[in-house]
């Protein structure tokens, strides 16, 4: 076997493994959402008929929907969001750390407190308006975003050097000069 044949085989294997990682990374959440959509589809046939009619009007019978069709499918998109809200795949977010002392609903939250957002509660709190319960918003967490470069002990900015292991799930290297991405305070 020549070197070129070995290199081509290695590239094909690398592509196959990369494809598997990408598929595995998103398949669980997609399948869970699809499974959770079966029961309401059976319970509310009129909703299914309306969505099916909208899909047929926009896409027709001979092609699959494309991203460019999304703006023309608001009812269908609303059903997808409702399925994500109703049976949330990941009901709790990853933990965040408060960056300063704060008071939240008469509770003192000291700087450095680990907090976990209860996304399920956020999406199922019917005292909130429908806009505040939009699954498209909550899917990305809650709270103010603060993207700040690392600071030295005097408070001076440290130059940013990217040291990240790249894969489907990337991990930050424990380096002081990393760009710190975080949330100031996640409200549960």
Backbone as a chain_set.jsonl record, in Angstrom:
{"seq": "XXXXXXXXXXXXXXXXXXXXXXXXXXXXXXXXXXXXXXXXXXXXXXXXXXXXXXXXXXXXXXXXXXXXXXXXXXXXXXXXXXXXXXXXXXXXXXXXXXXXXXXXXXXXXXXXXXXXXXXXXXXXXXXXXXXXXXXXXXXXXXXXXXXXXXXXXXXXXXXXXXXXXXXXXXXXXXXXXXXXXXXXXXXX", "coords": {"N": [[0.859, -1.182, 0.0], [0.659, 2.15, -0.901], [2.035, 5.309, 0.307], [0.324, 7.45, -0.262], [-2.132, 6.146, -0.538], [-2.49, 5.256, 2.094], [-2.629, 7.721, 3.406], [-4.941, 8.801, 2.25], [-6.826, 6.944, 3.157], [-6.594, 7.412, 5.907], [-7.555, 10.034, 6.006], [-10.217, 9.635, 5.183], [-11.09, 8.04, 7.288], [-10.773, 9.843, 9.377], [-12.626, 11.807, 8.634], [-14.968, 10.299, 8.787], [-15.019, 9.695, 11.559], [-15.176, 12.286, 12.624], [-17.661, 13.075, 11.636], [-19.298, 11.285, 13.012], [-18.916, 12.159, 15.659], [-20.042, 14.741, 15.52], [-22.707, 14.069, 14.881], [-23.451, 12.514, 17.11], [-23.25, 14.418, 19.091], [-25.528, 16.073, 18.82], [-27.749, 14.478, 18.472], [-29.157, 13.288, 20.629], [-30.624, 15.367, 21.906], [-32.258, 16.241, 19.81], [-33.731, 13.906, 19.189], [-35.014, 13.455, 21.648], [-36.69, 15.714, 21.795], [-38.291, 15.261, 19.539], [-39.536, 12.85, 20.332], [-41.021, 13.804, 22.49], [-42.894, 15.268, 21.152], [-44.801, 13.598, 20.094], [-47.048, 12.748, 21.724], [-48.591, 15.233, 22.239], [-49.229, 15.76, 19.572], [-50.914, 13.662, 18.934], [-52.96, 14.156, 20.763], [-53.937, 16.673, 20.041], [-55.173, 16.943, 17.296], [-56.171, 18.875, 15.536], [-54.325, 20.931, 15.677], [-52.103, 19.712, 14.575], [-53.104, 19.307, 11.958], [-53.394, 21.977, 11.087], [-50.708, 22.831, 11.132], [-49.633, 21.055, 9.275], [-51.0, 21.868, 6.984], [-50.018, 24.495, 6.694], [-47.332, 23.909, 6.227], [-47.542, 22.464, 3.812], [-48.544, 24.497, 2.145], [-46.397, 26.306, 2.061], [-44.045, 24.818, 1.462], [-44.832, 22.82, -0.269], [-45.478, 19.663, -1.919], [-43.325, 18.219, -2.819], [-40.74, 18.652, -1.903], [-38.313, 19.043, 0.77], [-38.461, 21.088, 3.764], [-36.524, 24.129, 3.984], [-33.985, 26.215, 5.503], [-34.484, 28.78, 4.635], [-37.212, 28.826, 4.475], [-38.198, 29.2, 6.987], [-39.146, 31.716, 8.055], [-41.611, 31.868, 6.87], [-43.099, 29.978, 8.133], [-44.478, 30.343, 10.729], [-46.379, 29.188, 12.514], [-45.74, 26.476, 12.547], [-43.132, 26.69, 13.56], [-43.732, 27.71, 16.094], [-44.978, 25.492, 17.235], [-42.826, 23.711, 17.371], [-41.19, 25.094, 19.215], [-42.89, 25.03, 21.428], [-42.935, 22.3, 21.982], [-40.287, 21.999, 22.805], [-40.387, 23.567, 25.11], [-42.36, 22.308, 26.671], [-41.5, 19.662, 27.281], [-38.704, 19.846, 28.284], [-35.403, 19.145, 27.318], [-32.981, 19.425, 28.734], [-33.356, 20.252, 31.843], [-32.038, 21.786, 33.775], [-29.556, 24.314, 33.794], [-26.017, 24.639, 33.018], [-23.726, 25.203, 35.715], [-23.064, 28.474, 37.031], [-21.0, 31.146, 38.25], [-21.406, 33.679, 40.631], [-20.31, 37.002, 40.117], [-20.116, 39.103, 41.79], [-21.162, 40.4, 45.015], [-24.635, 40.218, 45.697], [-28.15, 40.983, 45.937], [-30.996, 39.05, 45.74], [-34.333, 38.836, 45.398], [-34.629, 39.327, 48.217], [-32.678, 37.618, 49.176], [-29.354, 37.178, 50.143], [-26.653, 36.971, 48.02], [-23.538, 35.894, 47.959], [-20.403, 36.932, 46.456], [-18.926, 34.698, 44.155], [-20.616, 32.57, 44.523], [-21.91, 29.456, 43.52], [-24.304, 28.916, 41.061], [-27.273, 27.511, 39.713], [-29.315, 27.591, 36.979], [-32.763, 27.111, 36.885], [-34.127, 26.064, 34.325], [-36.422, 24.741, 33.475], [-38.381, 25.669, 35.267], [-38.373, 28.379, 34.613], [-39.419, 28.307, 32.016], [-41.913, 27.278, 32.497], [-43.303, 28.889, 34.193], [-46.158, 30.354, 34.619], [-46.861, 32.851, 35.419], [-45.262, 34.615, 34.213], [-44.984, 36.607, 31.233], [-45.905, 35.538, 27.897], [-43.844, 36.139, 26.111], [-41.614, 36.268, 27.79], [-41.347, 33.615, 28.351], [-40.395, 32.38, 26.117], [-39.015, 29.657, 24.492], [-36.916, 29.853, 22.709], [-35.413, 31.92, 23.682], [-34.738, 31.214, 26.355], [-33.231, 28.974, 25.92], [-30.645, 29.742, 25.633], [-29.827, 30.447, 28.124], [-30.073, 32.686, 30.971], [-29.992, 36.012, 32.306], [-27.578, 38.711, 32.541], [-24.985, 39.067, 30.149], [-21.497, 38.982, 30.459], [-18.637, 39.6, 28.995], [-15.418, 39.463, 29.483], [-11.949, 40.276, 29.422], [-9.289, 38.462, 31.047], [-7.941, 39.577, 34.194], [-5.012, 40.838, 35.828], [-3.455, 40.64, 39.143], [-3.465, 43.289, 39.91], [-5.502, 44.393, 38.544], [-5.163, 44.996, 35.92], [-5.619, 44.486, 32.423], [-4.956, 41.316, 30.977], [-3.148, 40.0, 28.278], [-4.833, 38.171, 25.731], [-4.71, 34.756, 25.109], [-5.508, 32.129, 23.185], [-6.185, 28.975, 24.299], [-7.465, 26.245, 23.726], [-8.802, 23.03, 23.758], [-9.747, 21.487, 20.888], [-12.684, 20.02, 19.842], [-15.824, 18.29, 19.502], [-16.928, 18.757, 21.995], [-15.455, 21.197, 23.568], [-12.773, 22.04, 25.753], [-11.66, 24.38, 28.105], [-8.338, 25.394, 28.635], [-6.551, 25.439, 31.715], [-5.569, 28.335, 32.14], [-4.358, 31.468, 33.167], [-4.423, 33.613, 31.447], [-6.543, 33.273, 29.761], [-9.482, 34.133, 27.909], [-12.215, 35.074, 29.71], [-15.354, 33.886, 29.718], [-18.494, 34.561, 30.798], [-21.299, 34.772, 33.009], [-22.697, 37.393, 34.868], [-24.54, 37.082, 36.933], [-26.654, 34.471, 37.376], [-30.031, 34.173, 37.248], [-32.236, 32.192, 38.928]], "CA": [[0.0, 0.0, 0.0], [1.492, 3.341, -0.997], [1.83, 6.352, 1.312], [-0.864, 8.224, -0.63], [-3.306, 5.341, -0.2], [-2.626, 5.289, 3.556], [-3.068, 9.075, 3.778], [-6.338, 8.936, 1.838], [-7.599, 6.13, 4.082], [-6.601, 8.127, 7.187], [-8.457, 11.174, 5.869], [-11.586, 9.115, 5.171], [-11.396, 7.616, 8.655], [-10.903, 11.073, 10.162], [-13.909, 12.417, 8.266], [-16.029, 9.453, 9.348], [-15.049, 9.884, 13.015], [-15.668, 13.643, 12.883], [-19.105, 13.058, 11.378], [-19.927, 10.57, 14.115], [-18.896, 13.037, 16.835], [-21.047, 15.79, 15.303], [-24.041, 13.468, 14.977], [-23.693, 12.101, 18.492], [-23.386, 15.617, 19.908], [-26.838, 16.704, 18.75], [-28.849, 13.548, 18.209], [-29.958, 13.038, 21.834], [-31.58, 16.446, 22.137], [-33.24, 16.239, 18.718], [-34.609, 12.741, 19.351], [-35.851, 13.686, 22.832], [-37.728, 16.677, 21.432], [-39.229, 14.573, 18.636], [-40.339, 11.915, 21.133], [-41.983, 14.553, 23.306], [-43.918, 15.875, 20.291], [-45.771, 12.595, 19.637], [-48.28, 12.784, 22.515], [-49.461, 16.374, 21.917], [-49.71, 15.63, 18.193], [-52.069, 12.758, 18.983], [-54.029, 14.772, 21.556], [-54.449, 17.893, 19.399], [-55.124, 16.675, 15.851], [-56.429, 20.109, 14.773], [-53.054, 21.665, 15.625], [-51.303, 18.997, 13.578], [-53.667, 19.6, 10.627], [-53.059, 23.365, 10.741], [-49.268, 22.864, 10.831], [-49.445, 20.311, 8.034], [-51.504, 22.722, 5.906], [-49.056, 25.58, 6.509], [-46.145, 23.315, 5.615], [-47.87, 22.156, 2.412], [-48.676, 25.764, 1.414], [-45.093, 26.96, 1.9], [-43.032, 23.926, 0.904], [-45.389, 21.974, -1.321], [-45.478, 18.218, -1.662], [-42.218, 17.521, -3.465], [-39.414, 18.993, -1.375], [-38.223, 19.198, 2.217], [-38.28, 22.493, 4.146], [-35.164, 24.663, 4.071], [-33.893, 27.312, 6.468], [-35.092, 29.978, 4.044], [-38.667, 28.727, 4.653], [-38.55, 29.373, 8.399], [-39.945, 32.93, 8.277], [-42.958, 31.63, 6.344], [-43.711, 28.877, 8.887], [-44.532, 30.735, 12.146], [-47.183, 28.243, 13.302], [-44.916, 25.276, 12.675], [-42.038, 27.038, 14.479], [-44.316, 27.819, 17.44], [-45.187, 24.123, 17.724], [-41.499, 23.189, 17.73], [-40.787, 25.751, 20.464], [-43.741, 24.535, 22.513], [-42.438, 20.956, 22.329], [-39.057, 22.194, 23.587], [-40.754, 24.102, 26.419], [-43.206, 21.375, 27.408], [-40.65, 18.576, 27.772], [-37.348, 20.358, 28.127], [-34.407, 18.071, 27.315], [-32.046, 19.685, 29.833], [-34.126, 21.171, 32.687], [-31.156, 22.665, 34.544], [-28.423, 24.76, 32.988], [-24.726, 24.424, 33.668], [-23.582, 26.153, 36.816], [-22.336, 29.721, 36.843], [-20.538, 31.695, 39.513], [-21.694, 35.115, 40.721], [-19.062, 37.768, 40.053], [-20.125, 40.12, 42.836], [-22.243, 40.257, 45.992], [-25.893, 40.704, 45.153], [-29.376, 40.608, 46.632], [-31.998, 38.579, 44.796], [-35.569, 38.532, 46.138], [-34.297, 39.401, 49.648], [-31.632, 36.658, 49.521], [-28.008, 37.672, 49.903], [-25.864, 36.057, 47.199], [-22.153, 36.367, 48.01], [-19.547, 36.758, 45.286], [-18.352, 33.358, 44.061], [-21.63, 31.54, 44.748], [-22.288, 28.656, 42.355], [-25.744, 28.989, 40.848], [-27.774, 26.713, 38.602], [-30.602, 28.101, 36.499], [-33.835, 26.134, 36.718], [-34.725, 26.43, 33.04], [-37.777, 24.198, 33.426], [-39.247, 26.605, 36.002], [-38.446, 29.608, 33.824], [-40.294, 28.088, 30.864], [-43.232, 26.814, 32.932], [-43.847, 29.856, 35.139], [-47.237, 31.003, 33.866], [-47.015, 34.239, 35.861], [-44.494, 35.412, 33.266], [-45.664, 36.79, 29.948], [-45.526, 34.538, 26.889], [-42.551, 36.533, 25.555], [-40.571, 35.893, 28.744], [-41.248, 32.159, 28.392], [-40.02, 31.915, 24.786], [-37.929, 28.686, 24.583], [-35.787, 30.302, 21.913], [-34.612, 32.811, 24.522], [-34.231, 30.494, 27.522], [-32.273, 27.948, 25.506], [-29.305, 30.289, 25.757], [-29.598, 30.881, 29.494], [-30.699, 33.932, 31.386], [-29.069, 36.908, 32.996], [-26.751, 39.581, 31.716], [-23.72, 38.483, 29.709], [-20.337, 39.829, 30.699], [-17.482, 38.989, 28.357], [-14.343, 40.312, 29.965], [-10.636, 39.641, 29.432], [-8.746, 38.186, 32.375], [-7.208, 40.676, 34.823], [-3.972, 40.401, 36.76], [-3.76, 40.948, 40.543], [-3.62, 44.738, 40.057], [-6.69, 44.788, 37.805], [-4.778, 45.336, 34.553], [-5.973, 43.433, 31.468], [-3.909, 40.401, 30.54], [-3.326, 39.646, 26.871], [-5.597, 36.943, 25.532], [-4.087, 33.702, 24.318], [-6.479, 31.042, 23.103], [-5.675, 27.618, 24.535], [-8.665, 25.432, 23.855], [-8.788, 21.723, 23.098], [-10.856, 21.536, 19.941], [-13.446, 18.817, 19.515], [-17.237, 18.637, 19.585], [-17.02, 19.361, 23.319], [-14.147, 21.796, 23.803], [-12.479, 22.341, 27.142], [-10.733, 25.482, 28.298], [-7.126, 25.071, 29.372], [-6.483, 26.244, 32.941], [-4.556, 29.369, 31.977], [-4.831, 32.754, 33.687], [-4.602, 34.588, 30.379], [-7.694, 32.923, 28.92], [-10.64, 35.022, 27.898], [-13.221, 34.515, 30.601], [-16.718, 34.097, 29.261], [-19.352, 34.182, 31.905], [-22.492, 35.531, 33.32], [-22.497, 38.04, 36.155], [-25.395, 36.427, 37.922], [-27.739, 33.745, 36.725], [-31.202, 34.194, 38.115], [-32.996, 30.947, 38.783]], "C": [[0.9, 1.238, 0.0], [1.143, 4.344, 0.1], [0.556, 7.138, 1.019], [-2.14, 7.458, -0.303], [-3.568, 5.371, 1.297], [-3.157, 6.646, 4.012], [-4.535, 9.284, 3.424], [-7.252, 8.155, 2.777], [-7.704, 6.824, 5.441], [-7.544, 9.317, 7.128], [-9.912, 10.73, 5.871], [-12.013, 8.689, 6.57], [-11.605, 8.831, 9.556], [-12.239, 11.76, 9.888], [-15.06, 11.627, 8.869], [-16.152, 9.654, 10.855], [-15.581, 11.268, 13.375], [-17.173, 13.724, 12.68], [-19.854, 12.378, 12.507], [-20.002, 11.452, 15.359], [-19.958, 14.123, 16.697], [-22.457, 15.24, 15.45], [-24.385, 13.126, 16.41], [-23.925, 13.316, 19.389], [-24.783, 16.211, 19.911], [-28.016, 15.759, 18.651], [-29.741, 13.345, 19.426], [-31.018, 14.108, 22.039], [-32.652, 16.473, 21.054], [-34.231, 15.092, 18.882], [-35.531, 12.929, 20.546], [-36.99, 14.648, 22.519], [-38.755, 16.042, 20.494], [-40.116, 13.59, 19.394], [-41.403, 12.663, 21.928], [-43.082, 15.191, 22.458], [-45.011, 14.89, 19.883], [-47.093, 12.701, 20.393], [-49.14, 14.011, 22.203], [-49.988, 16.34, 20.482], [-50.939, 14.727, 18.138], [-53.248, 13.389, 19.712], [-54.694, 15.946, 20.846], [-54.325, 17.77, 17.878], [-55.345, 17.939, 15.024], [-55.166, 20.965, 14.656], [-52.151, 21.026, 14.574], [-51.795, 19.311, 12.166], [-53.294, 21.016, 10.171], [-51.576, 23.477, 10.357], [-48.979, 22.169, 9.505], [-49.897, 21.143, 6.833], [-50.53, 23.868, 5.627], [-47.801, 25.067, 5.811], [-46.387, 23.014, 4.132], [-47.974, 23.428, 1.575], [-47.321, 26.394, 1.115], [-44.119, 26.085, 1.12], [-43.556, 23.129, -0.288], [-45.247, 20.504, -0.954], [-44.206, 17.513, -2.11], [-40.832, 17.949, -3.002], [-39.474, 19.103, 0.14], [-38.076, 20.676, 2.557], [-36.802, 22.859, 4.23], [-35.164, 25.804, 5.078], [-34.544, 28.582, 5.929], [-36.62, 29.973, 4.174], [-39.114, 29.114, 6.063], [-39.442, 30.589, 8.657], [-41.391, 32.756, 7.809], [-43.712, 30.529, 7.091], [-43.844, 29.212, 10.377], [-45.313, 29.755, 13.025], [-46.386, 26.971, 13.575], [-43.768, 25.525, 13.659], [-42.544, 27.143, 15.917], [-44.56, 26.438, 18.045], [-43.855, 23.511, 18.16], [-41.025, 23.786, 19.049], [-41.607, 25.249, 21.644], [-43.321, 23.128, 22.933], [-41.156, 21.055, 23.148], [-39.377, 22.696, 24.987], [-41.445, 23.044, 27.272], [-42.394, 20.245, 28.026], [-39.195, 18.94, 27.488], [-36.33, 19.228, 28.249], [-33.44, 18.224, 28.488], [-32.7, 20.71, 30.76], [-33.29, 22.115, 33.548], [-29.983, 23.061, 33.666], [-27.123, 24.362, 33.68], [-24.556, 25.488, 34.74], [-22.781, 27.38, 36.375], [-21.932, 30.221, 38.217], [-20.836, 33.19, 39.529], [-20.374, 35.876, 40.801], [-18.998, 38.876, 41.093], [-21.239, 39.798, 43.836], [-23.515, 40.844, 45.396], [-27.032, 40.302, 46.075], [-30.379, 40.213, 45.566], [-33.214, 38.142, 45.597], [-35.318, 38.384, 47.637], [-33.308, 38.327, 50.103], [-30.286, 37.292, 49.21], [-27.239, 36.597, 49.142], [-24.427, 36.563, 47.204], [-21.4, 36.112, 46.702], [-18.968, 35.338, 45.319], [-19.342, 32.232, 44.295], [-21.92, 30.792, 43.449], [-23.802, 28.646, 42.253], [-26.11, 28.151, 39.632], [-29.153, 27.243, 38.23], [-31.579, 26.949, 36.343], [-34.617, 26.52, 35.458], [-36.157, 25.925, 32.929], [-38.746, 25.164, 34.1], [-39.438, 27.899, 35.21], [-39.433, 29.457, 32.666], [-41.703, 27.657, 31.243], [-43.844, 27.705, 34.004], [-44.904, 30.674, 34.398], [-47.565, 32.401, 34.378], [-46.222, 35.172, 34.955], [-45.292, 35.576, 31.981], [-45.167, 35.736, 28.963], [-44.164, 34.858, 26.283], [-41.413, 36.113, 26.472], [-40.371, 34.389, 28.812], [-40.843, 31.569, 27.039], [-38.843, 30.937, 24.881], [-36.711, 29.08, 23.762], [-34.872, 31.234, 22.681], [-33.958, 32.014, 25.645], [-33.21, 29.43, 27.151], [-30.837, 28.43, 25.648], [-29.024, 30.828, 27.149], [-30.283, 32.199, 29.774], [-29.658, 34.783, 32.094], [-28.237, 37.706, 32.015], [-25.453, 38.871, 31.355], [-22.596, 39.483, 29.945], [-19.127, 39.124, 30.111], [-16.299, 39.916, 28.614], [-13.011, 39.597, 29.865], [-10.16, 39.436, 30.874], [-7.943, 39.386, 32.874], [-6.121, 40.105, 35.723], [-4.34, 40.845, 38.173], [-3.961, 42.437, 40.799], [-4.87, 45.242, 39.337], [-6.406, 45.188, 36.371], [-5.109, 44.158, 33.631], [-4.744, 42.617, 31.071], [-4.19, 40.072, 29.084], [-4.006, 38.294, 26.735], [-4.816, 35.985, 24.643], [-5.034, 32.512, 24.333], [-5.789, 29.699, 23.272], [-6.877, 26.725, 24.792], [-8.47, 24.129, 23.098], [-9.983, 21.706, 22.159], [-11.402, 20.142, 19.663], [-14.901, 19.226, 19.584], [-17.54, 19.281, 20.929], [-15.64, 19.895, 23.647], [-13.987, 22.163, 25.265], [-11.44, 23.441, 27.214], [-9.518, 24.977, 29.058], [-7.063, 25.948, 30.613], [-5.356, 27.262, 32.86], [-5.129, 30.709, 32.395], [-5.113, 33.75, 32.578], [-5.747, 34.258, 29.423], [-8.755, 34.013, 28.977], [-11.722, 34.369, 28.741], [-14.59, 34.894, 30.081], [-17.629, 33.7, 30.399], [-20.549, 35.072, 32.05], [-22.301, 36.152, 34.686], [-23.325, 37.398, 37.239], [-26.533, 35.753, 37.184], [-28.895, 33.691, 37.689], [-32.02, 32.945, 37.873], [-34.467, 31.208, 38.954]], "O": [[1.807, 1.346, 0.826], [0.095, 4.244, 0.738], [-0.205, 7.457, 1.933], [-3.119, 8.046, 0.155], [-4.713, 5.495, 1.731], [-4.019, 6.723, 4.887], [-5.288, 9.873, 4.199], [-8.322, 8.636, 3.152], [-8.77, 6.828, 6.057], [-8.26, 9.587, 8.093], [-10.754, 11.377, 6.493], [-13.143, 8.938, 6.99], [-12.505, 8.844, 10.396], [-12.9, 12.236, 10.811], [-16.011, 12.203, 9.397], [-17.261, 9.772, 11.377], [-16.35, 11.409, 14.326], [-17.877, 14.366, 13.46], [-20.922, 12.836, 12.915], [-21.03, 11.49, 16.036], [-20.693, 14.398, 17.646], [-23.31, 15.872, 16.074], [-25.488, 13.414, 16.874], [-24.706, 13.25, 20.338], [-25.191, 16.802, 20.911], [-29.166, 16.191, 18.738], [-30.959, 13.24, 19.282], [-32.177, 13.796, 22.312], [-33.825, 16.703, 21.348], [-35.437, 15.286, 18.73], [-36.714, 12.597, 20.468], [-38.127, 14.422, 22.933], [-39.956, 16.265, 20.645], [-41.316, 13.506, 19.13], [-42.545, 12.214, 22.028], [-44.104, 15.614, 22.999], [-46.05, 15.309, 19.375], [-48.153, 12.741, 19.77], [-50.328, 13.85, 21.924], [-51.08, 16.84, 20.212], [-51.883, 14.989, 17.393], [-54.4, 13.187, 19.329], [-55.887, 16.186, 21.03], [-53.478, 18.414, 17.259], [-54.781, 18.075, 13.938], [-54.966, 21.645, 13.65], [-51.514, 21.721, 13.782], [-50.986, 19.555, 11.272], [-52.926, 21.227, 9.016], [-51.233, 24.137, 9.376], [-48.17, 22.648, 8.709], [-49.252, 21.124, 5.784], [-50.246, 24.179, 4.471], [-47.274, 25.719, 4.91], [-45.525, 23.283, 3.295], [-47.542, 23.445, 0.422], [-47.119, 26.953, 0.037], [-43.441, 26.568, 0.213], [-42.801, 22.804, -1.205], [-44.934, 20.16, 0.185], [-44.021, 16.333, -1.815], [-39.842, 17.63, -3.66], [-40.55, 19.24, 0.722], [-37.611, 21.45, 1.72], [-35.949, 22.016, 4.507], [-36.223, 26.301, 5.46], [-35.095, 29.37, 6.697], [-37.254, 31.014, 4.0], [-40.304, 29.332, 6.292], [-40.407, 30.487, 9.415], [-42.291, 33.432, 8.308], [-44.836, 30.187, 6.724], [-43.372, 28.444, 11.214], [-44.932, 29.523, 14.172], [-46.367, 26.462, 14.696], [-43.467, 24.672, 14.494], [-41.864, 26.715, 16.85], [-44.365, 26.244, 19.245], [-43.778, 22.866, 19.206], [-40.515, 23.067, 19.908], [-41.075, 25.063, 22.739], [-43.351, 22.803, 24.12], [-40.957, 20.28, 24.083], [-38.719, 22.303, 25.95], [-41.148, 22.905, 28.459], [-42.595, 19.913, 29.194], [-38.561, 18.408, 26.577], [-36.394, 18.437, 29.19], [-33.119, 17.242, 29.158], [-32.615, 21.91, 30.503], [-33.794, 23.142, 34.002], [-29.474, 22.252, 32.889], [-27.133, 23.819, 34.785], [-25.174, 26.551, 34.675], [-21.945, 27.316, 35.474], [-22.464, 29.769, 39.231], [-20.553, 33.892, 38.558], [-19.437, 35.443, 41.471], [-17.961, 39.516, 41.264], [-22.144, 39.019, 43.538], [-23.473, 41.843, 44.679], [-26.893, 39.391, 46.892], [-30.592, 40.947, 44.601], [-33.143, 37.196, 46.381], [-35.757, 37.409, 48.248], [-33.118, 38.145, 51.306], [-30.097, 37.875, 48.142], [-27.181, 35.445, 49.573], [-24.117, 37.548, 46.534], [-21.725, 35.195, 45.948], [-18.572, 34.843, 46.374], [-18.963, 31.061, 44.271], [-22.148, 31.407, 42.407], [-24.499, 28.399, 43.237], [-25.366, 28.087, 38.653], [-30.045, 27.33, 39.074], [-31.254, 25.929, 35.736], [-35.632, 27.212, 35.527], [-37.012, 26.6, 32.355], [-39.816, 25.446, 33.561], [-40.541, 28.442, 35.152], [-40.195, 30.379, 32.374], [-42.598, 27.669, 30.398], [-44.809, 27.31, 34.657], [-44.571, 31.583, 33.638], [-48.446, 33.068, 33.836], [-46.473, 36.377, 34.926], [-46.175, 34.77, 31.682], [-44.125, 35.118, 29.18], [-43.402, 33.942, 25.97], [-40.369, 35.656, 26.005], [-39.33, 33.927, 29.281], [-40.947, 30.357, 26.849], [-37.762, 31.34, 25.31], [-35.592, 28.683, 24.085], [-33.684, 31.333, 22.372], [-32.752, 32.128, 25.864], [-32.405, 29.028, 27.992], [-29.916, 27.622, 25.77], [-28.076, 31.591, 27.335], [-30.981, 32.754, 28.924], [-28.574, 34.308, 32.433], [-28.199, 37.415, 30.819], [-24.889, 38.151, 32.178], [-22.733, 40.674, 29.666], [-18.646, 38.144, 30.68], [-16.196, 41.0, 28.039], [-12.935, 38.412, 30.191], [-10.578, 40.145, 31.791], [-7.343, 40.117, 32.086], [-6.279, 39.032, 36.305], [-5.431, 41.376, 38.382], [-4.566, 42.812, 41.804], [-5.253, 46.4, 39.506], [-7.3, 45.667, 35.672], [-4.915, 42.997, 33.991], [-3.655, 43.151, 30.86], [-5.345, 39.886, 28.699], [-3.776, 37.386, 27.534], [-4.33, 36.353, 23.573], [-5.322, 31.956, 25.393], [-4.915, 29.333, 22.486], [-7.253, 26.482, 25.939], [-8.03, 24.122, 21.948], [-11.117, 21.894, 22.598], [-10.669, 19.222, 19.298], [-15.191, 20.415, 19.715], [-18.314, 20.235, 21.005], [-14.741, 19.12, 23.973], [-14.948, 22.549, 25.931], [-10.458, 23.432, 26.472], [-9.652, 24.218, 30.018], [-7.485, 27.103, 30.562], [-4.297, 27.062, 33.455], [-6.252, 31.053, 32.026], [-5.95, 34.639, 32.741], [-5.894, 34.905, 28.386], [-8.894, 34.717, 29.977], [-12.096, 33.222, 28.495], [-14.943, 36.071, 30.012], [-17.526, 32.584, 30.909], [-20.757, 36.01, 31.28], [-21.785, 35.492, 35.588], [-22.844, 37.195, 38.353], [-27.284, 36.399, 36.454], [-28.757, 33.217, 38.817], [-32.445, 32.673, 36.75], [-35.273, 30.282, 38.867]]}, "num_chains": 1, "name": "protein.A"}
